[in-house]
mmCIF file of C-alpha atoms in Angstrom:
data_model
loop_
_atom_site.group_PDB
_atom_site.id
_atom_site.type_symbol
_atom_site.label_atom_id
_atom_site.label_comp_id
_atom_site.label_asym_id
_atom_site.label_seq_id
_atom_site.Cartn_x
_atom_site.Cartn_y
_atom_site.Cartn_z
ATOM 1 C CA MET A 1 28.813 -25.627 -8.377
ATOM 2 C CA ASP A 2 26.497 -26.073 -11.369
ATOM 3 C CA GLU A 3 25.157 -23.029 -13.146
ATOM 4 C CA VAL A 4 21.655 -21.847 -12.236
ATOM 5 C CA ILE A 5 19.300 -21.816 -15.221
ATOM 6 C CA PHE A 6 16.283 -19.462 -15.205
ATOM 7 C CA ARG A 7 13.197 -20.066 -17.297
ATOM 8 C CA GLU A 8 9.467 -19.412 -17.343
ATOM 9 C CA ALA A 9 7.196 -22.078 -15.942
ATOM 10 C CA THR A 10 4.828 -24.106 -18.056
ATOM 11 C CA ALA A 11 1.794 -26.191 -17.066
ATOM 12 C CA ALA A 12 4.045 -29.282 -16.961
ATOM 13 C CA ASP A 13 6.065 -27.668 -14.099
ATOM 14 C CA VAL A 14 3.102 -27.343 -11.679
ATOM 15 C CA PRO A 15 3.674 -30.717 -9.933
ATOM 16 C CA MET A 16 7.308 -29.619 -9.153
ATOM 17 C CA ILE A 17 6.516 -26.040 -8.138
ATOM 18 C CA GLN A 18 3.831 -26.832 -5.563
ATOM 19 C CA PRO A 19 6.061 -28.976 -3.258
ATOM 20 C CA LEU A 20 9.000 -26.572 -3.655
ATOM 21 C CA VAL A 21 6.863 -23.649 -2.425
ATOM 22 C CA HIS A 22 5.157 -25.634 0.323
ATOM 23 C CA ASN A 23 8.450 -27.035 1.706
ATOM 24 C CA ALA A 24 10.063 -23.595 1.701
ATOM 25 C CA TYR A 25 7.253 -21.910 3.629
ATOM 26 C CA ARG A 26 5.421 -24.519 5.748
ATOM 27 C CA GLY A 27 6.074 -27.555 7.878
ATOM 28 C CA ASP A 28 9.238 -28.961 9.469
ATOM 29 C CA ARG A 29 11.303 -28.987 6.259
ATOM 30 C CA ALA A 30 10.745 -25.221 5.962
ATOM 31 C CA ARG A 31 12.426 -24.727 9.318
ATOM 32 C CA LEU A 32 15.750 -25.572 7.657
ATOM 33 C CA GLY A 33 15.693 -22.058 6.142
ATOM 34 C CA TRP A 34 15.141 -18.649 7.618
ATOM 35 C CA THR A 35 12.256 -17.476 5.376
ATOM 36 C CA HIS A 36 9.602 -19.908 6.557
ATOM 37 C CA GLU A 37 6.087 -19.189 7.854
ATOM 38 C CA ALA A 38 5.820 -22.450 9.734
ATOM 39 C CA ASP A 39 5.276 -20.715 13.095
ATOM 40 C CA LEU A 40 2.497 -18.531 11.686
ATOM 41 C CA LEU A 41 0.592 -20.799 9.317
ATOM 42 C CA GLU A 42 0.056 -24.456 8.648
ATOM 43 C CA ALA A 43 -1.374 -26.444 5.741
ATOM 44 C CA GLN A 44 -0.676 -25.560 2.163
ATOM 45 C CA ARG A 45 0.959 -22.372 0.835
ATOM 46 C CA VAL A 46 -0.404 -22.688 -2.704
ATOM 47 C CA ASP A 47 -2.279 -25.412 -4.542
ATOM 48 C CA GLU A 48 -1.795 -26.818 -8.040
ATOM 49 C CA ASP A 49 -4.940 -25.149 -9.359
ATOM 50 C CA GLN A 50 -3.689 -21.704 -8.253
ATOM 51 C CA LEU A 51 -0.339 -22.358 -9.917
ATOM 52 C CA ALA A 52 -1.937 -23.562 -13.135
ATOM 53 C CA ALA A 53 -4.177 -20.465 -13.218
ATOM 54 C CA SER A 54 -1.190 -18.207 -12.796
ATOM 55 C CA ILE A 55 0.715 -19.942 -15.629
ATOM 56 C CA ASP A 56 -2.365 -19.709 -17.897
ATOM 57 C CA ASP A 57 -2.847 -16.000 -17.198
ATOM 58 C CA PRO A 58 -0.944 -13.745 -19.663
ATOM 59 C CA ALA A 59 -0.683 -11.084 -16.924
ATOM 60 C CA GLN A 60 1.326 -13.451 -14.699
ATOM 61 C CA VAL A 61 4.635 -15.277 -15.072
ATOM 62 C CA ILE A 62 6.375 -17.734 -12.763
ATOM 63 C CA VAL A 63 10.137 -17.681 -13.166
ATOM 64 C CA LEU A 64 11.905 -20.901 -12.203
ATOM 65 C CA ALA A 65 15.506 -21.428 -11.097
ATOM 66 C CA GLU A 66 17.030 -24.872 -11.751
ATOM 67 C CA GLN A 67 20.417 -26.254 -10.925
ATOM 68 C CA ALA A 68 21.645 -29.585 -12.328
ATOM 69 C CA GLY A 69 18.062 -30.221 -13.472
ATOM 70 C CA VAL A 70 16.588 -29.698 -10.013
ATOM 71 C CA LEU A 71 14.106 -26.932 -9.217
ATOM 72 C CA ILE A 72 15.575 -24.813 -6.444
ATOM 73 C CA GLY A 73 13.632 -21.514 -6.633
ATOM 74 C CA CYS A 74 10.845 -19.539 -8.183
ATOM 75 C CA VAL A 75 9.122 -16.179 -8.140
ATOM 76 C CA LEU A 76 5.767 -14.928 -9.453
ATOM 77 C CA VAL A 77 5.416 -11.652 -11.347
ATOM 78 C CA ALA A 78 1.961 -10.179 -12.048
ATOM 79 C CA ASP A 79 0.969 -7.160 -14.113
ATOM 80 C CA LYS A 80 -1.375 -5.030 -12.012
ATOM 81 C CA GLY A 81 -1.793 -2.272 -14.667
ATOM 82 C CA ALA A 82 -1.030 1.428 -14.294
ATOM 83 C CA SER A 83 2.734 0.676 -14.479
ATOM 84 C CA LEU A 84 2.568 -1.504 -11.335
ATOM 85 C CA ALA A 85 3.715 -5.132 -11.077
ATOM 86 C CA TYR A 86 3.451 -7.513 -8.141
ATOM 87 C CA LEU A 87 6.207 -9.777 -6.882
ATOM 88 C CA GLY A 88 5.037 -12.825 -5.040
ATOM 89 C CA MET A 89 5.845 -16.401 -4.040
ATOM 90 C CA LEU A 90 9.590 -15.753 -3.891
ATOM 91 C CA THR A 91 10.858 -19.186 -3.004
ATOM 92 C CA VAL A 92 14.319 -20.619 -2.478
ATOM 93 C CA ASP A 93 14.780 -24.196 -1.364
ATOM 94 C CA ALA A 94 15.954 -24.125 2.279
ATOM 95 C CA THR A 95 18.995 -26.213 1.458
ATOM 96 C CA VAL A 96 20.386 -23.529 -0.916
ATOM 97 C CA GLN A 97 19.421 -20.340 0.927
ATOM 98 C CA ALA A 98 22.053 -17.670 1.748
ATOM 99 C CA ARG A 99 23.795 -18.090 -1.659
ATOM 100 C CA GLY A 100 22.277 -15.084 -3.440
ATOM 101 C CA LEU A 101 19.535 -16.954 -5.332
ATOM 102 C CA GLY A 102 16.745 -14.858 -3.799
ATOM 103 C CA ARG A 103 18.450 -11.656 -5.033
ATOM 104 C CA ARG A 104 18.900 -13.147 -8.510
ATOM 105 C CA LEU A 105 15.225 -14.150 -8.684
ATOM 106 C CA ILE A 106 14.186 -10.629 -7.624
ATOM 107 C CA ASP A 107 16.483 -9.166 -10.319
ATOM 108 C CA ARG A 108 14.845 -11.469 -12.945
ATOM 109 C CA ALA A 109 11.365 -10.548 -11.713
ATOM 110 C CA GLU A 110 12.026 -6.842 -11.831
ATOM 111 C CA ALA A 111 13.508 -7.021 -15.317
ATOM 112 C CA LEU A 112 10.547 -9.059 -16.520
ATOM 113 C CA ALA A 113 8.126 -6.550 -14.937
ATOM 114 C CA ARG A 114 9.841 -3.657 -16.745
ATOM 115 C CA ASP A 115 10.387 -5.349 -20.080
ATOM 116 C CA ARG A 116 7.177 -7.338 -20.529
ATOM 117 C CA PHE A 117 4.640 -5.362 -18.473
ATOM 118 C CA GLY A 118 6.115 -1.856 -18.760
ATOM 119 C CA ALA A 119 6.110 -1.563 -14.962
ATOM 120 C CA THR A 120 7.870 1.323 -13.292
ATOM 121 C CA ARG A 121 7.037 0.134 -9.721
ATOM 122 C CA MET A 122 7.068 -3.294 -8.078
ATOM 123 C CA GLU A 123 4.843 -4.097 -5.135
ATOM 124 C CA MET A 124 4.758 -7.024 -2.721
ATOM 125 C CA THR A 125 3.018 -7.997 0.499
ATOM 126 C CA VAL A 126 4.745 -9.580 3.483
ATOM 127 C CA ILE A 127 3.173 -10.868 6.658
ATOM 128 C CA VAL A 128 3.847 -8.099 9.197
ATOM 129 C CA GLN A 129 5.178 -10.540 11.824
ATOM 130 C CA ARG A 130 8.018 -11.590 9.493
ATOM 131 C CA THR A 131 10.319 -8.705 10.519
ATOM 132 C CA GLU A 132 13.565 -10.363 9.346
ATOM 133 C CA LEU A 133 12.117 -10.866 5.869
ATOM 134 C CA ILE A 134 10.791 -7.258 5.753
ATOM 135 C CA GLU A 135 14.297 -6.036 6.720
ATOM 136 C CA TRP A 136 15.825 -8.219 3.999
ATOM 137 C CA TYR A 137 13.493 -6.697 1.369
ATOM 138 C CA GLU A 138 14.351 -3.205 2.666
ATOM 139 C CA ARG A 139 18.035 -4.003 2.020
ATOM 140 C CA ARG A 140 17.008 -4.873 -1.516
ATOM 141 C CA GLY A 141 15.533 -1.363 -1.998
ATOM 142 C CA TYR A 142 11.890 -1.991 -1.059
ATOM 143 C CA HIS A 143 10.176 0.312 1.371
ATOM 144 C CA GLN A 144 6.992 0.003 3.386
ATOM 145 C CA THR A 145 4.218 2.077 1.930
ATOM 146 C CA GLY A 146 2.275 2.374 5.173
ATOM 147 C CA ASP A 147 -0.618 0.350 3.691
ATOM 148 C CA ARG A 148 -1.785 -2.860 5.299
ATOM 149 C CA ARG A 149 -3.954 -5.621 3.890
ATOM 150 C CA PRO A 150 -5.846 -8.340 5.661
ATOM 151 C CA PHE A 151 -4.651 -11.920 5.566
ATOM 152 C CA PRO A 152 -7.254 -14.171 3.898
ATOM 153 C CA ALA A 153 -7.694 -16.176 7.129
ATOM 154 C CA SER A 154 -11.024 -17.642 6.004
ATOM 155 C CA ASP A 155 -9.622 -19.071 2.768
ATOM 156 C CA PRO A 156 -7.708 -22.343 3.501
ATOM 157 C CA ARG A 157 -6.114 -22.235 0.047
ATOM 158 C CA PHE A 158 -3.551 -19.839 1.588
ATOM 159 C CA GLY A 159 -3.042 -21.837 4.792
ATOM 160 C CA VAL A 160 -4.518 -22.038 8.230
ATOM 161 C CA PRO A 161 -3.398 -19.264 10.574
ATOM 162 C CA LEU A 162 -1.859 -20.291 13.936
ATOM 163 C CA ARG A 163 -2.630 -16.798 15.309
ATOM 164 C CA SER A 164 -5.432 -14.333 14.764
ATOM 165 C CA ASP A 165 -3.445 -11.120 14.141
ATOM 166 C CA LEU A 166 -1.912 -11.902 10.728
ATOM 167 C CA GLU A 167 -1.950 -9.120 8.160
ATOM 168 C CA PHE A 168 0.203 -7.963 5.283
ATOM 169 C CA VAL A 169 2.475 -4.926 5.057
ATOM 170 C CA VAL A 170 2.646 -3.509 1.519
ATOM 171 C CA MET A 171 6.175 -2.868 0.222
ATOM 172 C CA GLU A 172 7.188 -1.162 -2.993
ATOM 173 C CA ARG A 173 10.224 -0.287 -5.056
ATOM 174 C CA SER A 174 10.734 1.962 -8.084
ATOM 175 C CA LEU A 175 11.892 0.113 -11.157
ATOM 176 C CA ALA A 176 12.849 3.314 -13.010
#
């Protein structure tokens, strides 16, 4: 098995990141893995403009994972201020899931949040109906804060809901 290389995304990577994220979360290809949202949402997960804006923003970093020159995973880290960072868009290609790459991406994201942004806490949001994923994050040391946030159902940039009761649970972990 080839070594996994981690690096920060650049603007040139946007055309590769968008289909990776879409195929891991939405549509029939996403159903190959266990972390998909294909039964909850359809249409895009993220667009190229959103990705480019994240890469251009000094308060955000997208970490890429490549193996044999192929993009197989990514994660977004954002500085929220007040020692808080946000972990989002954790993506592992469905064909390489269950090999520990998700854990490695989280480790990279947490280290980046501590080292670059001075974060002592990492936050994330997960669609409340994705109980298996919430449980997976709990095994990684994240806990539910009790806060909920609405899903942006009226903004098609985040997908088109297939049900009306979508919302996010907020999860957090200490980085100290």
